[in-house]
PDB file of C-alpha atoms in Angstrom:
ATOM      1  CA  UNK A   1    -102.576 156.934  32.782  1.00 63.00           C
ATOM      2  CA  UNK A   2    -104.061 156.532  36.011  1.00 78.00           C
ATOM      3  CA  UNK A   3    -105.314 152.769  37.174  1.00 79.00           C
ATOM      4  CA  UNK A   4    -108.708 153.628  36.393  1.00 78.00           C
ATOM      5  CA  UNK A   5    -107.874 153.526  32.487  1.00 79.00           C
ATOM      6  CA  UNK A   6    -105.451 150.697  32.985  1.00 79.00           C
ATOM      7  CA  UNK A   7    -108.387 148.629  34.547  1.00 78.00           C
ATOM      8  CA  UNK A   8    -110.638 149.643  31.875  1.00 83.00           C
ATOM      9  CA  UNK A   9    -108.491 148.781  28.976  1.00 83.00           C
ATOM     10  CA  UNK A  10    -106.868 145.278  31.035  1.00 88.00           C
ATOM     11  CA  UNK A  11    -110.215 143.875  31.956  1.00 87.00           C
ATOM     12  CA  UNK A  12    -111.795 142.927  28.517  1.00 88.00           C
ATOM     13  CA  UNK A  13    -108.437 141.682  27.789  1.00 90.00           C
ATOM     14  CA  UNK A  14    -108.351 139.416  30.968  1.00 91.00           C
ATOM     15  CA  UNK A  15    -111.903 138.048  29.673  1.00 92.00           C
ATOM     16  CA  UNK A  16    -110.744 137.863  25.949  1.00 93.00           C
ATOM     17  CA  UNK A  17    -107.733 135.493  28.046  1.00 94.00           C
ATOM     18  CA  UNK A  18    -110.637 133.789  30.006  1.00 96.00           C
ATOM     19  CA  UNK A  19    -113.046 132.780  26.735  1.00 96.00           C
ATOM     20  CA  UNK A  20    -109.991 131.741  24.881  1.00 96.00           C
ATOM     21  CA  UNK A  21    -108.867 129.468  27.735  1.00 96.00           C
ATOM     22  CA  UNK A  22    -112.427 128.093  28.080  1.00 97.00           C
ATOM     23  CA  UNK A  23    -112.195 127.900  24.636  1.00 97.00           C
ATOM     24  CA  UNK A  24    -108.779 125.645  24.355  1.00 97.00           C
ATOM     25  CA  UNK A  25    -109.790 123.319  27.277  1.00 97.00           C
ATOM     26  CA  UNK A  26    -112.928 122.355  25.410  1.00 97.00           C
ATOM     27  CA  UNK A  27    -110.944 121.807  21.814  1.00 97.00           C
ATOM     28  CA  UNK A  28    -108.375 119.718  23.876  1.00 97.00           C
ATOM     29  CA  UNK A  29    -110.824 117.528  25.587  1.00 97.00           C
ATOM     30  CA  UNK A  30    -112.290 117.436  22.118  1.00 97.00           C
ATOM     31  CA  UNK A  31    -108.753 116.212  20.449  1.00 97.00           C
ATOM     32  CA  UNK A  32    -108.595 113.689  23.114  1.00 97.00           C
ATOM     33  CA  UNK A  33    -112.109 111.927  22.510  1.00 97.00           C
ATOM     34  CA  UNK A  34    -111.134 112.104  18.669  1.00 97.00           C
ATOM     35  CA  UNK A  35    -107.988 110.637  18.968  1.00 97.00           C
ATOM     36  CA  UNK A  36    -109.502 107.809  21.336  1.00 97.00           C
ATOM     37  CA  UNK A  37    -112.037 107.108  19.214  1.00 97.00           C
ATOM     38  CA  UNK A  38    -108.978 106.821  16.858  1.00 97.00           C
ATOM     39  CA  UNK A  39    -107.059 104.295  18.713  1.00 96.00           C
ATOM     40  CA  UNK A  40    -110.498 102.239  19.145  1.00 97.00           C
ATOM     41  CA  UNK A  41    -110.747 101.749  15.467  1.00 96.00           C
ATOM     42  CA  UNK A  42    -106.923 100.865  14.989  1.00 96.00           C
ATOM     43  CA  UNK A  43    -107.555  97.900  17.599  1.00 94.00           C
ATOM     44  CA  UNK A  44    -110.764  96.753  15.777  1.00 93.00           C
ATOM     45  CA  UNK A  45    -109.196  97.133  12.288  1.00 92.00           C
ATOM     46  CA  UNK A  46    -106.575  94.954  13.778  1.00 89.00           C
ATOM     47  CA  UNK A  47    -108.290  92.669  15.310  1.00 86.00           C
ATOM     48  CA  UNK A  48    -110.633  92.387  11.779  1.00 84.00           C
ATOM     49  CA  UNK A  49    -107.024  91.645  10.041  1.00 79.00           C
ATOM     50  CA  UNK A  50    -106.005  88.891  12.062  1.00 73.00           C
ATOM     51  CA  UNK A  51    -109.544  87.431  12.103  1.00 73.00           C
ATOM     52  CA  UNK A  52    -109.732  87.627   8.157  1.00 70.00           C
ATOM     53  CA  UNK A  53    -106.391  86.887   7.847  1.00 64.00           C
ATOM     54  CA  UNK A  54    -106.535  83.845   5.195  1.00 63.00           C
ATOM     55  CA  UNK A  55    -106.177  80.218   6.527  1.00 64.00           C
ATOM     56  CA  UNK A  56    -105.923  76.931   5.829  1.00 71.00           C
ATOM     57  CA  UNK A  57    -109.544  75.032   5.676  1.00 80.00           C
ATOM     58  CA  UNK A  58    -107.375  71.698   6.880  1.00 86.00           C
ATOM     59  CA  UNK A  59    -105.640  71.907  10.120  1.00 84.00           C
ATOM     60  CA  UNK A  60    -102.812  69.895   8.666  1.00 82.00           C
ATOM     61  CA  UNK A  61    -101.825  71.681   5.935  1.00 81.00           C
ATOM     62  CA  UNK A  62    -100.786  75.551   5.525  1.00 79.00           C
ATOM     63  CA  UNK A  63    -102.636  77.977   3.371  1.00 76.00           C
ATOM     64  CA  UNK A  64    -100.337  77.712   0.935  1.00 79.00           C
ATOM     65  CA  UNK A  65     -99.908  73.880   0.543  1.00 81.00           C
ATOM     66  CA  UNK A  66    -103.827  73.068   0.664  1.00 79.00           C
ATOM     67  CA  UNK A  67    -104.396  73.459  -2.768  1.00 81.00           C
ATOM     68  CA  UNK A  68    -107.908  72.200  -3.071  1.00 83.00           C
ATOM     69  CA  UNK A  69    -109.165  73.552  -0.171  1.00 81.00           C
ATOM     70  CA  UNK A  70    -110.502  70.894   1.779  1.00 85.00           C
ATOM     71  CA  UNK A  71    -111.757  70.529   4.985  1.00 85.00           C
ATOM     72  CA  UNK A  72    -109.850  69.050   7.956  1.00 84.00           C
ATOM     73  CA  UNK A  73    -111.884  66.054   8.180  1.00 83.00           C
ATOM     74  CA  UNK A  74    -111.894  65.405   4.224  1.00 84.00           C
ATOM     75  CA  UNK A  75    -107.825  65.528   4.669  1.00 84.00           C
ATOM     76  CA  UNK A  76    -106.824  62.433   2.208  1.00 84.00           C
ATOM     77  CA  UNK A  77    -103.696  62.904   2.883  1.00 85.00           C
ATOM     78  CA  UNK A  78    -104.073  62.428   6.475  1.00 84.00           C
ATOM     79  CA  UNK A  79    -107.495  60.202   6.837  1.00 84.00           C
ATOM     80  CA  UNK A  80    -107.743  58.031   9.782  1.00 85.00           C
ATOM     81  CA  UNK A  81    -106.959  58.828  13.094  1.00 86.00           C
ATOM     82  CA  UNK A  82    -103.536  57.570  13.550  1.00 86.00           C
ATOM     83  CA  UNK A  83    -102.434  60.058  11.196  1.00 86.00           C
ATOM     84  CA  UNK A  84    -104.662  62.698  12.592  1.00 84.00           C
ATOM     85  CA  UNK A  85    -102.490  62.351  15.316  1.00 85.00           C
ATOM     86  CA  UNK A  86     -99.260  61.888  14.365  1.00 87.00           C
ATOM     87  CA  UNK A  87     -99.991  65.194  12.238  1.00 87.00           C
ATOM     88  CA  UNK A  88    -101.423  67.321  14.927  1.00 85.00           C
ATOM     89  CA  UNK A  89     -98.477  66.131  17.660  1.00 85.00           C
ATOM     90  CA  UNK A  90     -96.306  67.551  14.783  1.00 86.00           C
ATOM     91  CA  UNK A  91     -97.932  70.646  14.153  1.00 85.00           C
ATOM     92  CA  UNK A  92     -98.206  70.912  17.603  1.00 86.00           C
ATOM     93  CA  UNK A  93    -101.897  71.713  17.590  1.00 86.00           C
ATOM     94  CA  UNK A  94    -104.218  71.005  20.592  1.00 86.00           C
ATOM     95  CA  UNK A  95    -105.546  67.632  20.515  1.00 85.00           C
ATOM     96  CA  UNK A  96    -109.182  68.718  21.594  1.00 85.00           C
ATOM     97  CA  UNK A  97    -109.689  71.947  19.289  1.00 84.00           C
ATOM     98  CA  UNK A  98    -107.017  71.013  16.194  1.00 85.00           C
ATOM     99  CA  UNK A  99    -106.105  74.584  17.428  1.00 83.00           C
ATOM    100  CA  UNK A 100    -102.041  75.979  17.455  1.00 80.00           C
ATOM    101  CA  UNK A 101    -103.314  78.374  19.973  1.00 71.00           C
ATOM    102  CA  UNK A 102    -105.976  78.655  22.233  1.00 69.00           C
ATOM    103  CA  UNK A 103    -106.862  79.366  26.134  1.00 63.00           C
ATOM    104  CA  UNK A 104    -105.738  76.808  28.590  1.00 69.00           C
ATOM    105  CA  UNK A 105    -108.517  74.454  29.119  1.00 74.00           C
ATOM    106  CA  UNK A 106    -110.769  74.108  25.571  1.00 78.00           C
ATOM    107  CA  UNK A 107    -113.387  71.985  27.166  1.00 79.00           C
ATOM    108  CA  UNK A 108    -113.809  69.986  23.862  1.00 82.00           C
ATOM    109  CA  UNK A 109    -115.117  66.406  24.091  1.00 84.00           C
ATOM    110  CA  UNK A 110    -115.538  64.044  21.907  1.00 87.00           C
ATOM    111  CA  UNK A 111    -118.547  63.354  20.101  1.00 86.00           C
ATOM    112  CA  UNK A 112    -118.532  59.467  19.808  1.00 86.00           C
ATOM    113  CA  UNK A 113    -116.734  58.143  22.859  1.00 87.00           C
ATOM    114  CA  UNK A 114    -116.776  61.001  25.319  1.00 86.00           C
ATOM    115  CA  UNK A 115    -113.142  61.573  26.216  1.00 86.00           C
ATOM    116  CA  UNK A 116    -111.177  64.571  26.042  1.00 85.00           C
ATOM    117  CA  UNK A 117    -109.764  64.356  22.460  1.00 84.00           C
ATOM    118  CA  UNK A 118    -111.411  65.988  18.981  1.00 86.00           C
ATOM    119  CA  UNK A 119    -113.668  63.301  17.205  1.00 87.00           C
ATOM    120  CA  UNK A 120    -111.042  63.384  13.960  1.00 86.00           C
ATOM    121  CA  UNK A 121    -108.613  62.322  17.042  1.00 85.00           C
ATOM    122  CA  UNK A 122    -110.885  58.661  18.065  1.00 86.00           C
ATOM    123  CA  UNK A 123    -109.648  55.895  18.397  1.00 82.00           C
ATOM    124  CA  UNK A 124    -113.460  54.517  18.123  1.00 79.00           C
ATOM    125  CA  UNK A 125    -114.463  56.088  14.751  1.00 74.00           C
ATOM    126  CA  UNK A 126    -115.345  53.466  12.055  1.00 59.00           C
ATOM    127  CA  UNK A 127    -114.888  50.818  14.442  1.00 43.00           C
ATOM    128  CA  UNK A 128    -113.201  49.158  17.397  1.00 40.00           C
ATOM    129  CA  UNK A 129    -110.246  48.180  15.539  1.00 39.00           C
ATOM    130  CA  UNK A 130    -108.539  49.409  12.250  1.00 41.00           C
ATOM    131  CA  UNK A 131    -105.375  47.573  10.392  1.00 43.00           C
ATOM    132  CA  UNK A 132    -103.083  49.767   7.919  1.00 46.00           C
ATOM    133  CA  UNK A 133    -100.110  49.991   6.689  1.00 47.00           C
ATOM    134  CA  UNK A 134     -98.621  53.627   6.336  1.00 49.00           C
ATOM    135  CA  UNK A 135     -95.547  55.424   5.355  1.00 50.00           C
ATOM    136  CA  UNK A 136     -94.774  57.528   8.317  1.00 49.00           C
ATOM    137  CA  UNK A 137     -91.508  59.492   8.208  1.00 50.00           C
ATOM    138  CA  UNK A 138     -88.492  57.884   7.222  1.00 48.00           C
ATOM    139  CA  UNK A 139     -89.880  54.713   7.717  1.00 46.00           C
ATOM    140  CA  UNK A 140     -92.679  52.621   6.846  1.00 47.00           C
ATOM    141  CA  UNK A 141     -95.295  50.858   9.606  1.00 49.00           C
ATOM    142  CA  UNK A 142     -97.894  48.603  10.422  1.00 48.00           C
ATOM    143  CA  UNK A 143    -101.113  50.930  12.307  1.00 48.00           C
ATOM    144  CA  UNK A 144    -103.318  49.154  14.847  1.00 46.00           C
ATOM    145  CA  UNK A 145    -106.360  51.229  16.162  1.00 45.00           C
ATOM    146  CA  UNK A 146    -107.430  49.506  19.094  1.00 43.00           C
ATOM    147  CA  UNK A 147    -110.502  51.398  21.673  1.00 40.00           C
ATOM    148  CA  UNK A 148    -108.239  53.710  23.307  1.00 43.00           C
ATOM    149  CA  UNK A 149    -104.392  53.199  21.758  1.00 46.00           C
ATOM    150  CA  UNK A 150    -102.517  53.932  18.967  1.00 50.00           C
ATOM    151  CA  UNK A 151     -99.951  51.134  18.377  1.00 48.00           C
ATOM    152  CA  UNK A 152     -97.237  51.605  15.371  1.00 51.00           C
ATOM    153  CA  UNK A 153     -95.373  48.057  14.461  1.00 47.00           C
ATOM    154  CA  UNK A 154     -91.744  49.235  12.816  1.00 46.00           C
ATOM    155  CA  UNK A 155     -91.603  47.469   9.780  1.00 46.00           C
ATOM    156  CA  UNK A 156     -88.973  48.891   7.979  1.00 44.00           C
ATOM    157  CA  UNK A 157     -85.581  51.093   8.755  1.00 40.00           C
ATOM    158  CA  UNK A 158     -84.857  53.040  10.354  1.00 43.00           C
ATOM    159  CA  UNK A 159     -85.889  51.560  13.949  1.00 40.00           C
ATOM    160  CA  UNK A 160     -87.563  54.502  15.963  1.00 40.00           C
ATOM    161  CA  UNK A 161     -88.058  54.029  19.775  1.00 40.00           C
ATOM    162  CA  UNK A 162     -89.835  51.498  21.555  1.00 39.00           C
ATOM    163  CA  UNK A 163     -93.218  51.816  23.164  1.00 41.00           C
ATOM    164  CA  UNK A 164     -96.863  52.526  22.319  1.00 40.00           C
ATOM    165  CA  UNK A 165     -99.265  55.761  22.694  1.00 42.00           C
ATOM    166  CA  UNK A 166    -102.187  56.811  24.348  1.00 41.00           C
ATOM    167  CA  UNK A 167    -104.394  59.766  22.678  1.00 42.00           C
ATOM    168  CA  UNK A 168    -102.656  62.817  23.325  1.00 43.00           C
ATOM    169  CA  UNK A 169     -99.075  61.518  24.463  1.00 45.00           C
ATOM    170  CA  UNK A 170     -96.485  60.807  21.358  1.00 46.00           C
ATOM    171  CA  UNK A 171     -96.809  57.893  19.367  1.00 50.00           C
ATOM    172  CA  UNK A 172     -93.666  55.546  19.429  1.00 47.00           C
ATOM    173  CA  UNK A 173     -93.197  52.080  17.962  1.00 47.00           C
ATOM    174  CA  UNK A 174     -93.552  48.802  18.879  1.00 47.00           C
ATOM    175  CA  UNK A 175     -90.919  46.281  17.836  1.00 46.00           C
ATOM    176  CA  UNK A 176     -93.772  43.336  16.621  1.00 44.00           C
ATOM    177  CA  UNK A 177     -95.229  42.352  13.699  1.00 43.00           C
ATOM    178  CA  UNK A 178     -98.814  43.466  13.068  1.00 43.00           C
ATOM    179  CA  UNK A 179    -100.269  39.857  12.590  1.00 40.00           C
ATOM    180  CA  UNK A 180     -98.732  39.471  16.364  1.00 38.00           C
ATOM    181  CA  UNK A 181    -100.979  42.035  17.758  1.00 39.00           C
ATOM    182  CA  UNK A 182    -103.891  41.380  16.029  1.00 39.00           C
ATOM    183  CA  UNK A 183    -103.779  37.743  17.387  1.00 37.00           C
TER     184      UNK A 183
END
């Protein structure tokens, strides 16, 4: 065979080679949008799972142990501020959202005094100040709500550390009798 017939027969193979070429590149570029589109919808189904994930209505309280559903700010078990607090310094939850996590700065206020702290969190709800007596831990207290502190009188064992608390830093106890600091 002389290159004459060689070229004749090669060349509609070389362009068979050429379309089918063509023809991969655009069924791989194809694959790869697909399988983008793919991993878009995995990160939104995700995204939908952790959003829909099921949750406690109360901030205090896990899923599991909030039987009748209630609503942070309906919390009987926890229901004045003092407690608020204590609870949400325990569950280590921010003390402006009631959030375990969250960006750095929430820029909640709150709605009846001003300050940086969540309204459940005031100090100033339901007047300047609030007497009660509480069960807190292992040991029992005296709670005084005055306009901007949170002071715990020990009244039972065992004795906890001395001190008093400002919204948002721990609360510790102070050694007095409640009828003391009410006078």
């Amino acid at each position: 065979m002389d290159e004459v017939a060689i070229a004749i027969h090669i060349e509609p193979l070389l362009d068979a080679v050429k379309e089918l070429n063509e023809r991969f590149a655009h069924m791989s570029m194809l694959m790869e949008t697909k399988f983008e589109a793919v991993h878009r919808m995995e990160a939104k189904l995700q995204a939908y799972d952790r959003r829909s994930t099921s949750r406690s209505n109360c901030a205090f309280y896990a899923y599991e142990d909030n039987k009748d559903q209630h609503v942070t700010s309906r919390c009987c078990r926890y229901p004045d501020p003092v407690s608020h607090a204590i609870q949400a310094s325990t569950r280590q939850l921010c003390e402006k959202c009631l959030q375990p996590r969250h960006r750095e700065e929430c820029g909640i206020t709150c709605q009846i005094c001003g300050r940086a702290h969540n309204v459940l969190l005031c100090p100033s709800r339901g007047g300047n100040h609030s007497f009660k007596r509480r069960k807190v831990g292992s040991f029992e207290c005296c709670l005084l709500i005055t306009a901007n502190k949170f002071i715990i009188s020990e009244l039972s064992k065992p004795r906890p550390q001395l001190g008093d608390a400002v919204i948002g830093q721990p609360i510790t106890v102070v050694p007095t009798p409640c009828r003391i600091l009410l006078s």
